[in-house]
Short mmCIF file of C-alpha atoms and ligand atoms in Angstrom, two decimals:
data_model
loop_
_atom_site.label_atom_id
_atom_site.label_comp_id
_atom_site.label_asym_id
_atom_site.label_seq_id
_atom_site.Cartn_x
_atom_site.Cartn_y
_atom_site.Cartn_z
CA UNK A 1 125.90 49.29 66.47
CA UNK A 2 123.54 52.38 66.44
CA UNK A 3 120.80 52.43 69.13
CA UNK A 4 117.38 53.54 68.01
CA UNK A 5 114.63 54.73 71.07
CA UNK A 6 114.11 53.37 74.23
CA UNK A 7 113.57 54.04 77.04
CA UNK A 8 116.46 54.17 78.46
CA UNK A 9 118.48 56.96 78.79
CA UNK A 10 121.61 57.87 77.46
CA UNK A 11 124.92 59.61 78.92
CA UNK A 12 128.65 59.84 77.66
CA UNK A 13 130.77 60.32 80.65
CA UNK A 14 133.66 62.06 79.46
CA UNK A 15 137.28 60.75 81.68
CA UNK A 16 135.50 58.28 82.71
CA UNK A 17 138.72 55.80 83.24
CA UNK A 18 139.45 57.50 86.42
CA UNK A 19 138.66 59.19 89.84
CA UNK A 20 135.32 61.48 89.04
CA UNK A 21 134.27 60.46 85.68
CA UNK A 22 134.61 56.27 86.34
CA UNK A 23 132.76 56.94 89.85
CA UNK A 24 129.77 58.77 87.69
CA UNK A 25 129.88 56.19 84.70
CA UNK A 26 129.60 53.38 87.50
CA UNK A 27 126.45 55.40 89.02
CA UNK A 28 124.89 55.73 85.61
CA UNK A 29 125.41 52.08 84.53
CA UNK A 30 124.06 51.19 88.13
CA UNK A 31 120.69 52.77 87.17
CA UNK A 32 120.39 51.56 83.98
CA UNK A 33 121.24 53.93 81.69
CA UNK A 34 122.99 53.27 78.38
CA UNK A 35 126.27 54.51 78.95
CA UNK A 36 128.76 56.23 76.33
CA UNK A 37 132.25 56.71 78.67
CA UNK A 38 135.84 57.83 77.26
CA UNK A 39 139.07 57.75 78.79
CA UNK A 40 142.30 58.25 77.38
CA UNK A 41 145.09 55.63 78.51
CA UNK A 42 145.21 52.30 77.33
CA UNK A 43 145.79 49.99 80.62
CA UNK A 44 143.07 52.41 82.77
CA UNK A 45 140.51 52.56 80.16
CA UNK A 46 140.30 48.73 79.75
CA UNK A 47 140.24 48.33 83.83
CA UNK A 48 137.34 51.02 84.01
CA UNK A 49 135.79 49.64 81.24
CA UNK A 50 135.66 45.71 82.96
CA UNK A 51 134.78 47.07 86.44
CA UNK A 52 131.55 49.72 84.50
CA UNK A 53 130.82 46.33 82.86
CA UNK A 54 130.95 44.51 85.89
CA UNK A 55 128.27 46.60 88.01
CA UNK A 56 126.10 47.29 84.84
CA UNK A 57 122.63 46.65 85.90
CA UNK A 58 120.35 44.31 83.79
CA UNK A 59 119.24 46.14 80.90
CA UNK A 60 121.88 48.59 80.89
CA UNK A 61 124.46 49.32 77.92
CA UNK A 62 128.55 50.45 78.47
CA UNK A 63 130.57 51.69 75.88
CA UNK A 64 133.64 52.82 76.45
CA UNK A 65 135.70 55.00 73.65
CA UNK A 66 139.44 56.18 73.68
CA UNK A 67 141.14 59.88 72.62
CA UNK A 68 142.98 62.41 73.67
CA UNK A 69 141.08 65.12 74.17
CA UNK A 70 144.14 67.34 73.81
CA UNK A 71 143.89 66.57 69.94
CA UNK A 72 141.00 68.37 68.58
CA UNK A 73 141.19 65.59 66.21
CA UNK A 74 140.44 63.45 68.76
CA UNK A 75 137.74 65.07 70.06
CA UNK A 76 136.02 65.07 66.37
CA UNK A 77 136.78 61.53 65.74
CA UNK A 78 135.03 59.99 68.96
CA UNK A 79 132.07 62.26 68.49
CA UNK A 80 131.27 60.64 65.09
CA UNK A 81 132.10 56.78 67.27
CA UNK A 82 129.33 58.52 69.72
CA UNK A 83 127.24 59.20 66.84
CA UNK A 84 127.48 55.58 65.52
CA UNK A 85 126.55 54.51 68.93
CA UNK A 86 122.91 56.03 69.51
CA UNK A 87 120.76 58.64 67.60
CA UNK A 88 120.26 60.18 71.37
CA UNK A 89 122.66 61.86 73.48
CA UNK A 90 120.61 62.62 76.98
CA UNK A 91 123.02 63.58 79.12
CA UNK A 92 126.48 64.69 78.83
CA UNK A 93 128.93 65.09 81.40
CA UNK A 94 131.67 67.17 80.70
CA UNK A 95 134.66 65.89 83.00
CA UNK A 96 138.04 65.00 81.03
CA UNK A 97 140.40 66.93 81.99
CA UNK A 98 143.24 68.22 84.76
CA UNK A 99 146.18 69.77 85.29
CA UNK A 100 150.01 69.24 84.73
CA UNK A 101 153.35 70.06 85.77
CA UNK A 102 154.62 72.35 82.74
CA UNK A 103 153.80 73.54 79.13
CA UNK A 104 152.64 70.85 76.53
CA UNK A 105 151.91 71.66 73.08
CA UNK A 106 149.11 69.01 70.99
CA UNK A 107 150.43 68.35 67.41
CA UNK A 108 147.76 70.78 66.17
CA UNK A 109 149.76 73.58 68.22
CA UNK A 110 147.39 74.02 70.89
CA UNK A 111 148.18 74.18 74.63
CA UNK A 112 147.32 71.12 76.13
CA UNK A 113 145.56 72.70 79.36
CA UNK A 114 143.34 75.07 77.61
CA UNK A 115 142.59 72.72 74.84
CA UNK A 116 141.76 69.46 77.18
CA UNK A 117 139.90 71.33 79.70
CA UNK A 118 137.59 73.50 77.57
CA UNK A 119 138.13 73.43 73.51
CA UNK A 120 137.76 69.29 74.21
CA UNK A 121 134.05 70.16 75.74
CA UNK A 122 133.64 73.03 73.86
CA UNK A 123 134.16 70.92 70.68
CA UNK A 124 132.91 67.98 71.82
CA UNK A 125 129.57 69.86 72.63
CA UNK A 126 128.69 71.30 69.48
CA UNK A 127 129.19 68.19 67.85
CA UNK A 128 126.83 66.15 70.24
CA UNK A 129 124.23 69.08 69.79
CA UNK A 130 122.37 67.16 66.77
CA UNK A 131 122.33 63.91 69.33
CA UNK A 132 120.96 66.57 72.27
CA UNK A 133 118.52 68.26 70.29
CA UNK A 134 117.01 64.76 69.40
CA UNK A 135 116.87 63.94 72.63
CA UNK A 136 115.05 66.80 73.98
CA UNK A 137 112.75 66.81 70.94
CA UNK A 138 110.84 63.94 72.36
CA UNK A 139 111.87 64.45 76.54
CA UNK A 140 110.32 66.37 78.72
CA UNK A 141 112.00 69.95 79.05
CA UNK A 142 114.65 70.67 81.02
CA UNK A 143 115.57 66.50 81.16
CA UNK A 144 118.23 66.61 78.79
CA UNK A 145 121.04 68.39 80.22
CA UNK A 146 125.03 69.36 79.90
CA UNK A 147 127.03 68.92 82.86
CA UNK A 148 130.50 70.76 83.62
CA UNK A 149 132.79 68.99 85.51
CA UNK A 150 134.63 72.87 86.63
CA UNK A 151 136.75 73.76 89.98
CA UNK A 152 136.63 75.94 93.00
CA UNK A 153 140.11 77.10 91.62
CA UNK A 154 138.40 78.90 88.90
CA UNK A 155 138.22 81.39 91.68
CA UNK A 156 141.75 82.48 91.56
CA UNK A 157 141.92 83.43 87.92
CA UNK A 158 140.45 87.36 87.82
CA UNK A 159 139.93 86.92 84.19
CA UNK A 160 140.48 85.44 80.94
CA UNK A 161 143.60 86.47 79.24
CA UNK A 162 142.30 87.33 76.19
CA UNK A 163 145.27 88.73 74.34
CA UNK A 164 147.13 85.61 75.45
CA UNK A 165 144.35 82.41 76.05
CA UNK A 166 147.03 79.67 76.23
CA UNK A 167 149.52 81.77 77.99
CA UNK A 168 152.14 80.59 75.82
CA UNK A 169 154.13 84.16 77.01
CA UNK A 170 154.30 82.93 80.10
CA UNK A 171 153.59 80.09 80.80
CA UNK A 172 152.52 78.95 84.37
CA UNK A 173 150.55 75.32 85.28
CA UNK A 174 148.30 76.29 87.90
CA UNK A 175 147.23 79.93 86.80
CA UNK A 176 146.71 78.10 82.98
CA UNK A 177 144.12 75.16 85.10
CA UNK A 178 142.36 77.78 86.82
CA UNK A 179 141.51 79.86 84.11
CA UNK A 180 140.53 76.72 81.63
CA UNK A 181 138.17 75.95 85.17
CA UNK A 182 136.58 79.18 84.85
CA UNK A 183 136.30 78.84 80.74
CA UNK A 184 134.20 75.60 82.12
CA UNK A 185 131.88 77.95 84.01
CA UNK A 186 131.85 81.00 81.11
CA UNK A 187 130.93 78.29 78.58
CA UNK A 188 127.63 76.56 80.34
CA UNK A 189 126.43 80.60 81.11
CA UNK A 190 126.62 80.69 77.34
CA UNK A 191 125.86 77.15 76.22
CA UNK A 192 123.04 77.33 78.25
CA UNK A 193 121.76 80.81 77.33
CA UNK A 194 122.16 79.75 73.26
CA UNK A 195 120.20 75.74 74.13
CA UNK A 196 117.30 77.09 76.68
CA UNK A 197 114.79 77.61 74.21
CA UNK A 198 115.65 73.65 73.03
CA UNK A 199 114.91 72.43 76.18
CA UNK A 200 118.54 71.83 77.13
CA UNK A 201 120.03 72.64 80.37
CA UNK A 202 123.55 73.84 81.13
CA UNK A 203 124.97 73.12 84.71
CA UNK A 204 128.29 73.42 86.13
CA UNK A 205 130.06 71.89 89.05
CA UNK A 206 132.82 71.18 91.54
CA UNK A 207 133.29 68.32 92.73
CA UNK A 208 135.44 68.85 95.86
CA UNK A 209 138.96 67.70 97.04
CA UNK A 210 138.43 63.99 95.50
CA UNK A 211 141.00 61.43 95.80
CA UNK A 212 141.75 60.62 92.21
CA UNK A 213 145.24 60.45 89.73
CA UNK A 214 144.62 64.50 89.14
CA UNK A 215 147.60 65.28 91.47
CA UNK A 216 149.60 62.28 89.61
CA UNK A 217 149.65 64.91 86.06
CA UNK A 218 150.62 67.67 88.14
CA UNK A 219 153.45 69.64 89.74
CA UNK A 220 155.25 68.37 92.93
CA UNK A 221 153.83 70.93 94.91
CA UNK A 222 150.92 70.10 93.94
CA UNK A 223 151.40 66.37 94.96
CA UNK A 224 152.36 67.87 98.07
CA UNK A 225 149.55 70.17 99.05
CA UNK A 226 146.77 67.58 97.41
CA UNK A 227 148.52 64.70 100.44
CA UNK A 228 148.12 67.34 102.96
CA UNK A 229 144.38 67.88 102.29
CA UNK A 230 141.57 65.64 103.49
CA UNK A 231 140.27 64.37 100.22
CA UNK A 232 136.71 62.86 99.45
CA UNK A 233 136.36 59.55 97.77
CA UNK A 234 134.93 59.65 93.97
CA UNK A 235 131.97 58.25 94.66
CA UNK A 236 130.91 61.54 96.41
CA UNK A 237 131.31 63.91 93.61
CA UNK A 238 129.46 61.23 91.19
CA UNK A 239 126.27 61.76 93.55
CA UNK A 240 126.15 65.59 92.79
CA UNK A 241 127.04 64.09 88.71
CA UNK A 242 123.78 62.07 88.75
CA UNK A 243 121.58 64.72 90.62
CA UNK A 244 122.35 67.29 88.26
CA UNK A 245 121.16 64.48 85.40
CA UNK A 246 118.35 63.26 87.05
CA UNK A 247 116.82 65.59 89.86
CA UNK A 248 114.13 68.53 88.15
CA UNK A 249 115.34 71.49 90.70
CA UNK A 250 118.68 70.81 88.31
CA UNK A 251 116.59 71.14 85.12
CA UNK A 252 115.25 74.66 85.47
CA UNK A 253 117.38 78.14 85.56
CA UNK A 254 120.78 76.90 83.73
CA UNK A 255 123.85 78.47 83.72
CA UNK A 256 124.58 77.65 87.54
CA UNK A 257 127.14 76.46 89.55
CA UNK A 258 126.45 73.61 92.12
CA UNK A 259 128.70 71.42 95.00
CA UNK A 260 127.62 68.42 96.90
CA UNK A 261 123.95 68.04 95.77
CA UNK A 262 123.45 72.28 96.03
CA UNK A 263 123.47 75.36 94.55
CA UNK A 264 126.83 77.36 95.10
CA UNK A 265 128.04 80.99 94.46
CA UNK A 266 130.87 81.20 92.03
CA UNK A 267 133.08 84.45 91.76
CA UNK A 268 131.99 87.09 89.85
CA UNK A 269 134.44 86.82 86.76
CA UNK A 270 132.38 82.83 86.57
CA UNK A 271 129.03 85.17 86.39
CA UNK A 272 130.33 87.51 83.54
CA UNK A 273 127.55 86.68 80.34
CA UNK A 274 129.34 89.43 78.34
CA UNK A 275 132.71 87.62 78.92
CA UNK A 276 131.00 84.19 78.21
CA UNK A 277 130.42 85.23 74.47
CA UNK A 278 133.27 86.22 73.89
CA UNK A 279 135.03 83.36 75.18
CA UNK A 280 132.25 81.36 72.99
CA UNK A 281 133.32 83.55 69.76
CA UNK A 282 137.16 83.06 70.60
CA UNK A 283 137.12 79.19 71.05
CA UNK A 284 135.29 79.21 67.86
CA UNK A 285 138.06 81.28 65.84
CA UNK A 286 140.65 79.08 67.69
CA UNK A 287 139.16 75.92 66.58
CA UNK A 288 139.03 77.29 63.05
CA UNK A 289 142.94 77.06 63.29
CA UNK A 290 142.88 72.81 63.48
N1 NAP B 1 140.33 65.30 91.96
C1 NAP B 1 140.14 67.07 92.45
O1 NAP B 1 140.24 67.31 94.13
C2 NAP B 1 139.13 67.50 91.49
C3 NAP B 1 139.11 69.19 91.88
C4 NAP B 1 138.40 69.83 91.06
C5 NAP B 1 137.97 69.81 90.03
N2 NAP B 1 138.40 68.29 89.76
C6 NAP B 1 138.51 68.48 88.42
O2 NAP B 1 137.57 66.64 87.80
C7 NAP B 1 137.85 66.39 86.97
C8 NAP B 1 138.14 64.81 86.83
O3 NAP B 1 139.43 64.73 87.54
P1 NAP B 1 139.89 63.76 89.00
O4 NAP B 1 139.75 64.34 89.98
O5 NAP B 1 138.65 62.54 88.55
O6 NAP B 1 140.97 63.29 87.71
P2 NAP B 1 141.82 61.70 87.46
O7 NAP B 1 141.57 60.45 88.59
O8 NAP B 1 143.09 62.31 86.91
O9 NAP B 1 140.63 61.48 86.04
C9 NAP B 1 140.81 62.57 84.93
C10 NAP B 1 139.66 61.87 83.55
O10 NAP B 1 139.92 62.93 82.61
C11 NAP B 1 141.18 61.97 81.36
N3 NAP B 1 141.60 62.75 80.92
C12 NAP B 1 142.68 63.79 81.26
N4 NAP B 1 143.59 64.06 79.96
C13 NAP B 1 142.53 64.23 79.27
C14 NAP B 1 143.34 64.21 77.80
N5 NAP B 1 144.19 65.05 77.35
N6 NAP B 1 142.14 63.28 76.69
C15 NAP B 1 141.32 62.47 77.40
N7 NAP B 1 141.48 62.56 78.41
C16 NAP B 1 142.27 62.92 79.25
C17 NAP B 1 141.63 60.77 82.41
O11 NAP B 1 141.98 60.25 81.39
P3 NAP B 1 142.92 59.01 81.59
O12 NAP B 1 143.23 58.86 83.16
O13 NAP B 1 143.03 57.79 80.99
O14 NAP B 1 144.54 59.24 81.12
C18 NAP B 1 140.52 60.70 83.51
O15 NAP B 1 139.84 59.55 82.89
C19 NAP B 1 139.13 66.86 86.03
O16 NAP B 1 138.19 68.08 85.10
C20 NAP B 1 139.59 68.24 87.19
O17 NAP B 1 139.79 69.28 86.57
C21 NAP B 1 139.05 67.03 89.95
#
């Protein structure tokens, strides 16, 4: 049922069936928001939805949607389903994504890592713009926000591979992931530049090394590496995500990068506004083909 305007704020959290997204969705439900969560795996979605409903504050509302973000048709369908549930989105948390153990192509001919980590949030944000803009019309400037869950891994990518963004010529899972996380930063900067006059702010964050399902989809070497690290619980980055969604200081000067509730310095290539504009154009071009 479409919800008409009330004082309750609405957040869309992607990748809420596990890890950081699940902990974030729970944190928003605890403080009484309308949480529209998305996930992919049927079993994980069902159990996350149950957990979310169990802890939701009185007055909160929970909706759970399912789709594969490597498939742009699924992203478009989910955006339409969201528009059937609310007429305003105050905060969009683009969190779904991860790393794979090799090259996987979607049914639409897109490489998984680039599609799920970059093209999906690009398209979902574009499709949800009318709902974000409607929320911004009757909200204080800077309180409607788009948050990207990027990664420190972006530092390992010196530049976008413009001649082969999906790295199809010589695919390697690690570099593909790092490039996609650099893309998250560039997208955030260009999005913020485009939306600032509408009172919508875009920020990006690194969650830290988090104990989640993350490495289970990756190569054995990544699993060994993550198992050797001191991992933080997903509730810790979730706190930063809620802070980015609500704190007054995060509602100014968009296009920034945060870690642990504080501004952080991204690699210089994450601040390249020319690359950010180019990525926007290239992403639109790729999406025209699917
Ligand atoms: N864990 C870390 O140390 C770390 C560090 C830096 C950045 N990050 C980033 O943090 C974000 C969340 O990761 P996490 O650590 O919480 O890992 P996770 O436990 O594996 O959670 C990832 C979430 O994204 C969803 N997802 C992944 N691929 C998807 C797809 N193709 N379509 C739809 N949903 C998809 C998963 O859905 P299902 O479970 O239903 O499949 C799950 O809900 C990712 O963007 C990741 O790159 C993580």
